[in-house]
PDB file of C-alpha atoms in Angstrom:
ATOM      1  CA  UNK O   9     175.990   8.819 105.224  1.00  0.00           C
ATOM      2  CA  UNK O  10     177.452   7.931 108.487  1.00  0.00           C
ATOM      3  CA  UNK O  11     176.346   7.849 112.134  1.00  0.00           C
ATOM      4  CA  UNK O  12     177.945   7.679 115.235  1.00  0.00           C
ATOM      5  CA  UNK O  13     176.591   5.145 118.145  1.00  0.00           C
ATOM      6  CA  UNK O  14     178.619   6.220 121.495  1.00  0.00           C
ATOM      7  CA  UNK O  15     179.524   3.424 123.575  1.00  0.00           C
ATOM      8  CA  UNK O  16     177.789   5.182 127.148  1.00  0.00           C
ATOM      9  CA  UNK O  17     174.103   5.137 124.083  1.00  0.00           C
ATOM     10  CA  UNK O  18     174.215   1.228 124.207  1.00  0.00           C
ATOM     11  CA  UNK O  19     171.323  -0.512 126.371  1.00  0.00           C
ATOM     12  CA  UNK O  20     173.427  -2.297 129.197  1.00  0.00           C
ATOM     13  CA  UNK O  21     172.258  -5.363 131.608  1.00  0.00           C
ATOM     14  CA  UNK O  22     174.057  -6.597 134.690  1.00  0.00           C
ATOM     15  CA  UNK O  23     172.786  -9.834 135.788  1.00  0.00           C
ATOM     16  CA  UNK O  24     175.744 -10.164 138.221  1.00  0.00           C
ATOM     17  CA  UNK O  25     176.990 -13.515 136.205  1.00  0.00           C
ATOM     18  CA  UNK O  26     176.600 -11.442 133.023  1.00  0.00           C
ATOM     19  CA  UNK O  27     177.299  -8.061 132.342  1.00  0.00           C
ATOM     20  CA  UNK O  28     176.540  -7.158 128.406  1.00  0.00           C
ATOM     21  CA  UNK O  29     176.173  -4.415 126.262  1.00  0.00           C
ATOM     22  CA  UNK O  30     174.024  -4.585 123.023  1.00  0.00           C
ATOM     23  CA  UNK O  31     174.444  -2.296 120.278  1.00  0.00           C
ATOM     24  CA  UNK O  32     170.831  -3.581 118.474  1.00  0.00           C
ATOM     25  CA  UNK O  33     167.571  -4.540 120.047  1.00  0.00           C
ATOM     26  CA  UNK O  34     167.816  -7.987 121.851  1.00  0.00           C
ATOM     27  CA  UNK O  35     165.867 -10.240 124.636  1.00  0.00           C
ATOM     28  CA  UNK O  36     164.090  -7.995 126.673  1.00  0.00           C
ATOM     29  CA  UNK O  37     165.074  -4.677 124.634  1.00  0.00           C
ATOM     30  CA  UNK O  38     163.435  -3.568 122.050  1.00  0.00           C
ATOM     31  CA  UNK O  39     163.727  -0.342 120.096  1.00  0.00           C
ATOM     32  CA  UNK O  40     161.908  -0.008 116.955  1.00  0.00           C
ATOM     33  CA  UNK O  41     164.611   2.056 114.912  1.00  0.00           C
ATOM     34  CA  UNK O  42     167.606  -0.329 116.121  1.00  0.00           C
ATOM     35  CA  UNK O  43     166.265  -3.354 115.165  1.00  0.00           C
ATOM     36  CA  UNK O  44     169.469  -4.260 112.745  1.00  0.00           C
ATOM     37  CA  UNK O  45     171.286  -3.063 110.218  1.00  0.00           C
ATOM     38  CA  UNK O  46     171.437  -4.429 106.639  1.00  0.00           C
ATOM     39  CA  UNK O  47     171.336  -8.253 107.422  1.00  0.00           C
ATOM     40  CA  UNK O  48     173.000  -7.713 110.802  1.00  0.00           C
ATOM     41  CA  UNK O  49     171.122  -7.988 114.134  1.00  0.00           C
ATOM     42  CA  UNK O  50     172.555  -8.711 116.867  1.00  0.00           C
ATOM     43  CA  UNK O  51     176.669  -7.084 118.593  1.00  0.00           C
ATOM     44  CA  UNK O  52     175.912  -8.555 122.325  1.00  0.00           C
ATOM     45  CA  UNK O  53     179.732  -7.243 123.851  1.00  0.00           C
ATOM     46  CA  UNK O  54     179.728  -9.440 126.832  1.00  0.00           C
ATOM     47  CA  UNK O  55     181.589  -9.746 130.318  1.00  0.00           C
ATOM     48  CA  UNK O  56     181.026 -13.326 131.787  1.00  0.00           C
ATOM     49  CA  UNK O  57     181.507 -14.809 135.295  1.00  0.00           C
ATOM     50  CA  UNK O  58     183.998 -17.497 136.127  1.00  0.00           C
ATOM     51  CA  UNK O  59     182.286 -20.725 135.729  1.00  0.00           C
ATOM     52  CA  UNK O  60     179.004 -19.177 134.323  1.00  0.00           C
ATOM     53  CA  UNK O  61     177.278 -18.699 130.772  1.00  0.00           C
ATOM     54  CA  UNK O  62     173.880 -19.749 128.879  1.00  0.00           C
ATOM     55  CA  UNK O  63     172.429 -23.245 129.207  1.00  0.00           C
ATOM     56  CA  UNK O  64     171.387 -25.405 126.209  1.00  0.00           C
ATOM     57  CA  UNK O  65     169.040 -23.480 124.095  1.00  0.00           C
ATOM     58  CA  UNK O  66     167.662 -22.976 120.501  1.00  0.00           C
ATOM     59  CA  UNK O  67     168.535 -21.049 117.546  1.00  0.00           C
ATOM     60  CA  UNK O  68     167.130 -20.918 114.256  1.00  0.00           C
ATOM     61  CA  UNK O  69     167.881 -19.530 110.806  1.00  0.00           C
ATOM     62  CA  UNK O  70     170.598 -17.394 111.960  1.00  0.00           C
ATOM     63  CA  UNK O  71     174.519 -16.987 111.539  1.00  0.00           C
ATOM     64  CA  UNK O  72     175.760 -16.667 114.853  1.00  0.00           C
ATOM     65  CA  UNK O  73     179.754 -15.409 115.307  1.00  0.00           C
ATOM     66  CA  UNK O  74     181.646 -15.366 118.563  1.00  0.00           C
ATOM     67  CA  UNK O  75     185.028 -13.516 118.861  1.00  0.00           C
ATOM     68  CA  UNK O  76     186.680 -13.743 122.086  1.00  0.00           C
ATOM     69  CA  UNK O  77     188.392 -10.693 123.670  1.00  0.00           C
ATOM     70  CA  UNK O  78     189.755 -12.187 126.467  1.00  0.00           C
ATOM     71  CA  UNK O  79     189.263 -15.030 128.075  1.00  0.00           C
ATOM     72  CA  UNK O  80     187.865 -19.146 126.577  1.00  0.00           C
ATOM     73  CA  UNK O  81     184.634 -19.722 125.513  1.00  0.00           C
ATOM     74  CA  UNK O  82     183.280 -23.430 125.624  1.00  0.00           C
ATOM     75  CA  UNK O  83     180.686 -24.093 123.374  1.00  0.00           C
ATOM     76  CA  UNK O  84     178.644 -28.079 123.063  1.00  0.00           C
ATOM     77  CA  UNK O  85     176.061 -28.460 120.993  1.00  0.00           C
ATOM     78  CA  UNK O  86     173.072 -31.581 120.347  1.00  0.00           C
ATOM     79  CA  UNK O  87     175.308 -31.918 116.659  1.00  0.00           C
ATOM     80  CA  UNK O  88     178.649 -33.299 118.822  1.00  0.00           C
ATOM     81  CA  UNK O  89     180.410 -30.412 118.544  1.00  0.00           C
ATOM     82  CA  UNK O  90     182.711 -29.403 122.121  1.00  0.00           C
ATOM     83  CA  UNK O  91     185.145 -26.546 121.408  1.00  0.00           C
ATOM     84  CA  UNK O  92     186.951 -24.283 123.628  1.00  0.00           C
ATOM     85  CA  UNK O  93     187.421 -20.823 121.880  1.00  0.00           C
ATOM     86  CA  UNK O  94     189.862 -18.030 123.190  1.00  0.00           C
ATOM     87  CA  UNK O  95     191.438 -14.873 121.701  1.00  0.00           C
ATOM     88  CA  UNK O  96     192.672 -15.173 118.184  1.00  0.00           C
ATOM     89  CA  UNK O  97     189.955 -17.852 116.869  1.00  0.00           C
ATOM     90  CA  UNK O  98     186.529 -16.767 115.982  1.00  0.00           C
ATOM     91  CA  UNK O  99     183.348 -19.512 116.167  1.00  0.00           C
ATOM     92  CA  UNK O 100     180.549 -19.798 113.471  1.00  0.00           C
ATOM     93  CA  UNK O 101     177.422 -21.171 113.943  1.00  0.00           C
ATOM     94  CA  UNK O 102     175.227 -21.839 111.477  1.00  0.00           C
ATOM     95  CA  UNK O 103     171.569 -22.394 113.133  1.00  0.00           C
ATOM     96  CA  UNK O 104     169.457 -23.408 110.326  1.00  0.00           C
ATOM     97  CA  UNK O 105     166.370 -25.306 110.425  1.00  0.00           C
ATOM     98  CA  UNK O 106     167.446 -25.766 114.249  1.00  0.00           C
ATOM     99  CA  UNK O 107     170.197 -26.149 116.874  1.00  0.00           C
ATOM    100  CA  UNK O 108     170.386 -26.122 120.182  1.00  0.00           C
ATOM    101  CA  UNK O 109     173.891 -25.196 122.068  1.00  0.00           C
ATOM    102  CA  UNK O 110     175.158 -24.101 125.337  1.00  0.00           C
ATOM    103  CA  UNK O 111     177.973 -21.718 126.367  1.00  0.00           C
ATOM    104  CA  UNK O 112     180.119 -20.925 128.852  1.00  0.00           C
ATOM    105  CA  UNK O 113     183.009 -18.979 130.551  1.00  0.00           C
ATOM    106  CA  UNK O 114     185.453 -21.958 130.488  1.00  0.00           C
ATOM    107  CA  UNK O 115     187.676 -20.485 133.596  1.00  0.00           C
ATOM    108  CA  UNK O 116     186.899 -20.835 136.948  1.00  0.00           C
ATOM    109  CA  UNK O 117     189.139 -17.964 137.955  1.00  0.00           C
ATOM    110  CA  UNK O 118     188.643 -15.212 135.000  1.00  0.00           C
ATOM    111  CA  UNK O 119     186.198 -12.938 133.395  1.00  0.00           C
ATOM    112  CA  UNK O 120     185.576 -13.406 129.789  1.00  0.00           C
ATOM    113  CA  UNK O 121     184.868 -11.070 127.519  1.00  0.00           C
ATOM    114  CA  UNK O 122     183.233 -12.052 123.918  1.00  0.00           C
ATOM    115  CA  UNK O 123     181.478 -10.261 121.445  1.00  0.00           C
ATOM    116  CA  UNK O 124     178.701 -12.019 119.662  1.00  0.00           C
ATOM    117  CA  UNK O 125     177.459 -11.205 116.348  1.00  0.00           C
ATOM    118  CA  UNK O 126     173.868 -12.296 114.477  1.00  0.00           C
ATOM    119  CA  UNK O 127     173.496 -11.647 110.840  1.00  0.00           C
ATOM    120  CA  UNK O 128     170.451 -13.512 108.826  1.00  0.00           C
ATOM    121  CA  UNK O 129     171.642 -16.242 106.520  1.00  0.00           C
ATOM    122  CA  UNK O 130     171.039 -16.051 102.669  1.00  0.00           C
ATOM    123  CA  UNK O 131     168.253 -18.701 103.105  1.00  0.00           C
ATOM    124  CA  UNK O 132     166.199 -20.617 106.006  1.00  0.00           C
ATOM    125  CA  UNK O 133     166.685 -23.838 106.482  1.00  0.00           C
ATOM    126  CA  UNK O 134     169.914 -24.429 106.317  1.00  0.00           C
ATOM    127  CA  UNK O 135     171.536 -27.012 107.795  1.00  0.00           C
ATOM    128  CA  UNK O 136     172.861 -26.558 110.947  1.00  0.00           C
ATOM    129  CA  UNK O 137     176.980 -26.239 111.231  1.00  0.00           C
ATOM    130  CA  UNK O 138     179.692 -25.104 113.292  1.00  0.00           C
ATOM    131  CA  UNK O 139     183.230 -23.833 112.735  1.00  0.00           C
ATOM    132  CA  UNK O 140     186.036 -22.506 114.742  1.00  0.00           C
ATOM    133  CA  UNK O 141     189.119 -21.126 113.201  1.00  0.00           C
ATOM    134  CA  UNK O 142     192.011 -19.427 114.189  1.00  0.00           C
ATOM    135  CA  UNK O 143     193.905 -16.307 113.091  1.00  0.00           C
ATOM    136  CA  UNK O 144     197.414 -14.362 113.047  1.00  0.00           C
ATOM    137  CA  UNK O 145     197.265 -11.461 115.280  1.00  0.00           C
ATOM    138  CA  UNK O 146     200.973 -10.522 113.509  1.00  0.00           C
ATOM    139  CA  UNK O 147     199.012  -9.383 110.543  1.00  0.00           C
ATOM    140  CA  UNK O 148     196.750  -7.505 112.236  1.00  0.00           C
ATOM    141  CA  UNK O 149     198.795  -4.563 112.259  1.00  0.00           C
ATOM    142  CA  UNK O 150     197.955  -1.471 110.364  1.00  0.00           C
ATOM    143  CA  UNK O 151     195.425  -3.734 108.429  1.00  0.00           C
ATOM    144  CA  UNK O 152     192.156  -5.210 108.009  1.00  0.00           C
ATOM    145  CA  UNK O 153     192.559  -9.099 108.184  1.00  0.00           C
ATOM    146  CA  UNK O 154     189.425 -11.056 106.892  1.00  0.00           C
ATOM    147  CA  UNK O 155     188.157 -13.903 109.742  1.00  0.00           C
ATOM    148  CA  UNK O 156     185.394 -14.645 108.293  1.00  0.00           C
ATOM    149  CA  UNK O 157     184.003 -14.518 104.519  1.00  0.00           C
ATOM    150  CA  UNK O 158     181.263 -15.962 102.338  1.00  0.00           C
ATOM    151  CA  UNK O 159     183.719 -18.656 101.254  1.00  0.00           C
ATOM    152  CA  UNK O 160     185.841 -19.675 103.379  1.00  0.00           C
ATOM    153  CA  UNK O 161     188.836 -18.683 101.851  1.00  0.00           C
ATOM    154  CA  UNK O 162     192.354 -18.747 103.241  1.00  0.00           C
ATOM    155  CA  UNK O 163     191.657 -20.021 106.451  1.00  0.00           C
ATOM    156  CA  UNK O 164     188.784 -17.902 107.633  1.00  0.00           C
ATOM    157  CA  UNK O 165     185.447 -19.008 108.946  1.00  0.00           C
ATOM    158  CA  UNK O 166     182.497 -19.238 106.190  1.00  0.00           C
ATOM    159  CA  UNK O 167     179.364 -17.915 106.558  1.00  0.00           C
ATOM    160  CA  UNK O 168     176.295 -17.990 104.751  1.00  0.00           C
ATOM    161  CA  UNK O 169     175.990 -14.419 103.917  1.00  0.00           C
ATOM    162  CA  UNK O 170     177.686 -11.672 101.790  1.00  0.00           C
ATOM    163  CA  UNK O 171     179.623  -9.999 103.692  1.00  0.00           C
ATOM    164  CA  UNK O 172     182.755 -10.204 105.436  1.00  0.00           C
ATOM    165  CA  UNK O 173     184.352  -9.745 108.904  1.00  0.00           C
ATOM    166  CA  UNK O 174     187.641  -8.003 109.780  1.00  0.00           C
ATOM    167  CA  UNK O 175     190.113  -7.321 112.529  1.00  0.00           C
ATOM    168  CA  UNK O 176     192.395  -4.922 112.315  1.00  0.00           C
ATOM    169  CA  UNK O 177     195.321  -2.618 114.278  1.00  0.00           C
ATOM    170  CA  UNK O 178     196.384   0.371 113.881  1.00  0.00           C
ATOM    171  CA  UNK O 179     199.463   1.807 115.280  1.00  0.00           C
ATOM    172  CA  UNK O 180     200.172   5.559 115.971  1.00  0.00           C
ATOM    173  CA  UNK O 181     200.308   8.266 113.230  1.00  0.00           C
ATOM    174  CA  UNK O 182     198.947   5.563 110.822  1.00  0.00           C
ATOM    175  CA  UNK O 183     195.918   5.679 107.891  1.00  0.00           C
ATOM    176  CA  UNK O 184     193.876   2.686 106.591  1.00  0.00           C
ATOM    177  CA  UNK O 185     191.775   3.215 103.660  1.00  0.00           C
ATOM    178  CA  UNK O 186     188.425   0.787 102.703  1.00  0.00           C
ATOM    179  CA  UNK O 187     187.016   1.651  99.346  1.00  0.00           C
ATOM    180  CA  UNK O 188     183.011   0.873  99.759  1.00  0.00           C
ATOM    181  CA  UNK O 189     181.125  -0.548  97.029  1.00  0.00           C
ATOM    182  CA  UNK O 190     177.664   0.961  95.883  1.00  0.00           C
ATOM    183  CA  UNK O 191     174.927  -0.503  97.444  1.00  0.00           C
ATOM    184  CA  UNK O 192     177.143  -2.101 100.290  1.00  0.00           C
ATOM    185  CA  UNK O 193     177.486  -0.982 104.401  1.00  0.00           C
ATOM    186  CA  UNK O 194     179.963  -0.663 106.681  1.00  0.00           C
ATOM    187  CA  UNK O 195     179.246  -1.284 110.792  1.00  0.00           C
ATOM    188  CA  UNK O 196     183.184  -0.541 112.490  1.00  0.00           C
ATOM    189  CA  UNK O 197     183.387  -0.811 116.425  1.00  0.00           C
ATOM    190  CA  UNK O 198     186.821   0.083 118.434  1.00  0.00           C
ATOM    191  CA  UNK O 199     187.588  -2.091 120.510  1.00  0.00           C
ATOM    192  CA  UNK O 200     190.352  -0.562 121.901  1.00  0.00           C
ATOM    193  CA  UNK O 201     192.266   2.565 121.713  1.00  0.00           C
ATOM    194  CA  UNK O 202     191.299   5.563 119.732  1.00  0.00           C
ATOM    195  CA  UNK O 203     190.311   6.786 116.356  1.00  0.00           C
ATOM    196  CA  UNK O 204     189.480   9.455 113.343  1.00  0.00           C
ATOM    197  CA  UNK O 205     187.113   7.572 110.688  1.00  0.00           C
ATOM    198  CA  UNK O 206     186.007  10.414 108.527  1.00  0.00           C
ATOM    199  CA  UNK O 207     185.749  12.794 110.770  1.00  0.00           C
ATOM    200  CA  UNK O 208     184.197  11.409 113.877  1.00  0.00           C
ATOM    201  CA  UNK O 209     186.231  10.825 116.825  1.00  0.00           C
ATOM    202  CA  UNK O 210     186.057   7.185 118.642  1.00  0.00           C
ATOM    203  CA  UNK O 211     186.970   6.223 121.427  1.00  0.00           C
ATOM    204  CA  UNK O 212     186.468   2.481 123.086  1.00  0.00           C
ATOM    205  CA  UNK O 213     183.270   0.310 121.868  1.00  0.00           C
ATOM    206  CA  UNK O 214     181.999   3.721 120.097  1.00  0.00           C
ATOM    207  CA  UNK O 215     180.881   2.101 116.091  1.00  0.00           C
ATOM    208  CA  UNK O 216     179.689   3.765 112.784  1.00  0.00           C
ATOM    209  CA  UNK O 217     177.425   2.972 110.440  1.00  0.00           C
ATOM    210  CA  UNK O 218     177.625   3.919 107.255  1.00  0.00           C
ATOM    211  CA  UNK O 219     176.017   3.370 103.643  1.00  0.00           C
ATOM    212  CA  UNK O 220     176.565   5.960 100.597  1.00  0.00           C
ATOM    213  CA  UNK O 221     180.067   6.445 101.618  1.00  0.00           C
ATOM    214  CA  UNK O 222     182.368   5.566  98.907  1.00  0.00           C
ATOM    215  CA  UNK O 223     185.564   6.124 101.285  1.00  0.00           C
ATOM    216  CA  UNK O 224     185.996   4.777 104.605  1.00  0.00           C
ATOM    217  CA  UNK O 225     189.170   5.779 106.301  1.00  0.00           C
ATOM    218  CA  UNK O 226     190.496   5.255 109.300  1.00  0.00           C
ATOM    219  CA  UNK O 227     193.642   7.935 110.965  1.00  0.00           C
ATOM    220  CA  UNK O 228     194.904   7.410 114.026  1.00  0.00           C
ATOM    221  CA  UNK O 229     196.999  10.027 116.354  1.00  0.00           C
ATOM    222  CA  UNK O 230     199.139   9.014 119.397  1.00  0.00           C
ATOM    223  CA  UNK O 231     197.382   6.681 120.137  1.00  0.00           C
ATOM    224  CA  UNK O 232     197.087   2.302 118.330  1.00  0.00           C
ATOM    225  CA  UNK O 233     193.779   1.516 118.083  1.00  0.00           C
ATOM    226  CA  UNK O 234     192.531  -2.052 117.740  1.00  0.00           C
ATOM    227  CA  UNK O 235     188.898  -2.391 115.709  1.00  0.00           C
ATOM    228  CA  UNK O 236     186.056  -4.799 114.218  1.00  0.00           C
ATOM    229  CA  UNK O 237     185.236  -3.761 110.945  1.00  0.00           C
ATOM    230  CA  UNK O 238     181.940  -5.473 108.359  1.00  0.00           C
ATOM    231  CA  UNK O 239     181.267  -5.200 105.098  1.00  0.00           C
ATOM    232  CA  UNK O 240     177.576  -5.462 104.970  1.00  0.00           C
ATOM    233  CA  UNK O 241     175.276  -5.941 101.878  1.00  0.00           C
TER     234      UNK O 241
END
């Protein structure tokens, strides 16, 4: 089973500093069938002013990803941590029993744009983390690259989950295949470009969902598409 989510369906805010787009209910939306899906809550895509971004605040019991799209992010947080994260490195933050953190556009001449991702942790009360890593946009193409994984492994960000988070480009003419496991989801978002993934047509921050579907696969036409892909419990 898989449904479509067109980009234009997702509830948008423009705060003038901030302009975001949420595919799942967050801060002041709420909609009773899009609460999550699987373990994962919250895809915030967001635009932020030069110089601007969120002020120290708390989190709890949730792994919290950030993958810039353009643009530095500067994160600090009350464990020491001060990292600057731009496109081709990918944050983790592990909230835990409690963390508080601010962010923020670290230009004062350029928009950023960053999506963040919330997916509830295996267990509360964790203790709090963070992580930034970086990866090869080279092997990107006309695969799914792993960023971030249960483990850790081979340079990708851990998180305390099961499932895993991928990046991946397509060029024309090209086909990528996932096989997907019983009992596991898939949640795929184009970020850029266009593409066929069995049988619906997507186009720019249009994502799937899909569970029951033994087959994922991806075909693009003349056009290279560029898309987030997560294997879900």
């Amino acid at each position: 089973m898989i449904k479509l989510f067109p980009a234009n369906e997702r509830n948008s805010v423009d705060l003038g500093w901030l302009r975001s787009a949420r595919s799942f209910s967050f801060g002041d939306y709420f909609d009773q069938d899009n609460y999550g899906f699987g373990v994962m809550r919250v895809l915030n895509d967001d635009v932020i002013a030069p110089g601007r971004g969120f002020g120290a605040h708390p989190h709890s019991d949730m792994e919290i990803v950030t993958i810039p799209l353009a643009g530095r992010i500067k994160h600090e947080d009350n464990l020491g941590n001060i990292e600057v994260t731009s496109a081709g490195e990918v944050q983790r933050m592990t909230a835990g029993s409690g963390i508080i953190h601010a962010e923020y556009n670290d230009s004062d001449t350029d928009e950023g744009q960053f999506f963040q991702l919330w997916f509830m942790p295996r267990e509360k009360g964790l203790e709090p983390s963070y992580e930034m890593v970086s990866y090869d946009n080279d092997k990107l193409t006309n695969a799914f690259v792993p960023i971030v994984t249960p483990d850790g492994a081979n340079g990708t960000a851990s998180i305390h989950q099961d499932l895993t988070i991928y990046l991946g480009r397509l060029e024309p003419g090209k086909k990528l295949y996932h096989n997907q496991q019983p009992g596991r989801r898939v949640f795929a978002m184009v970020i850029e470009g266009s593409v066929d993934i069995n049988g619906f047509s997507m186009g720019p921050k249009d994502s799937i969902r899909a569970q029951f579907e033994p087959d994922i696969l991806l075909r693009t036409g003349e056009e290279s598409v560029f898309v987030l892909f997560i294997d879900l419990p």
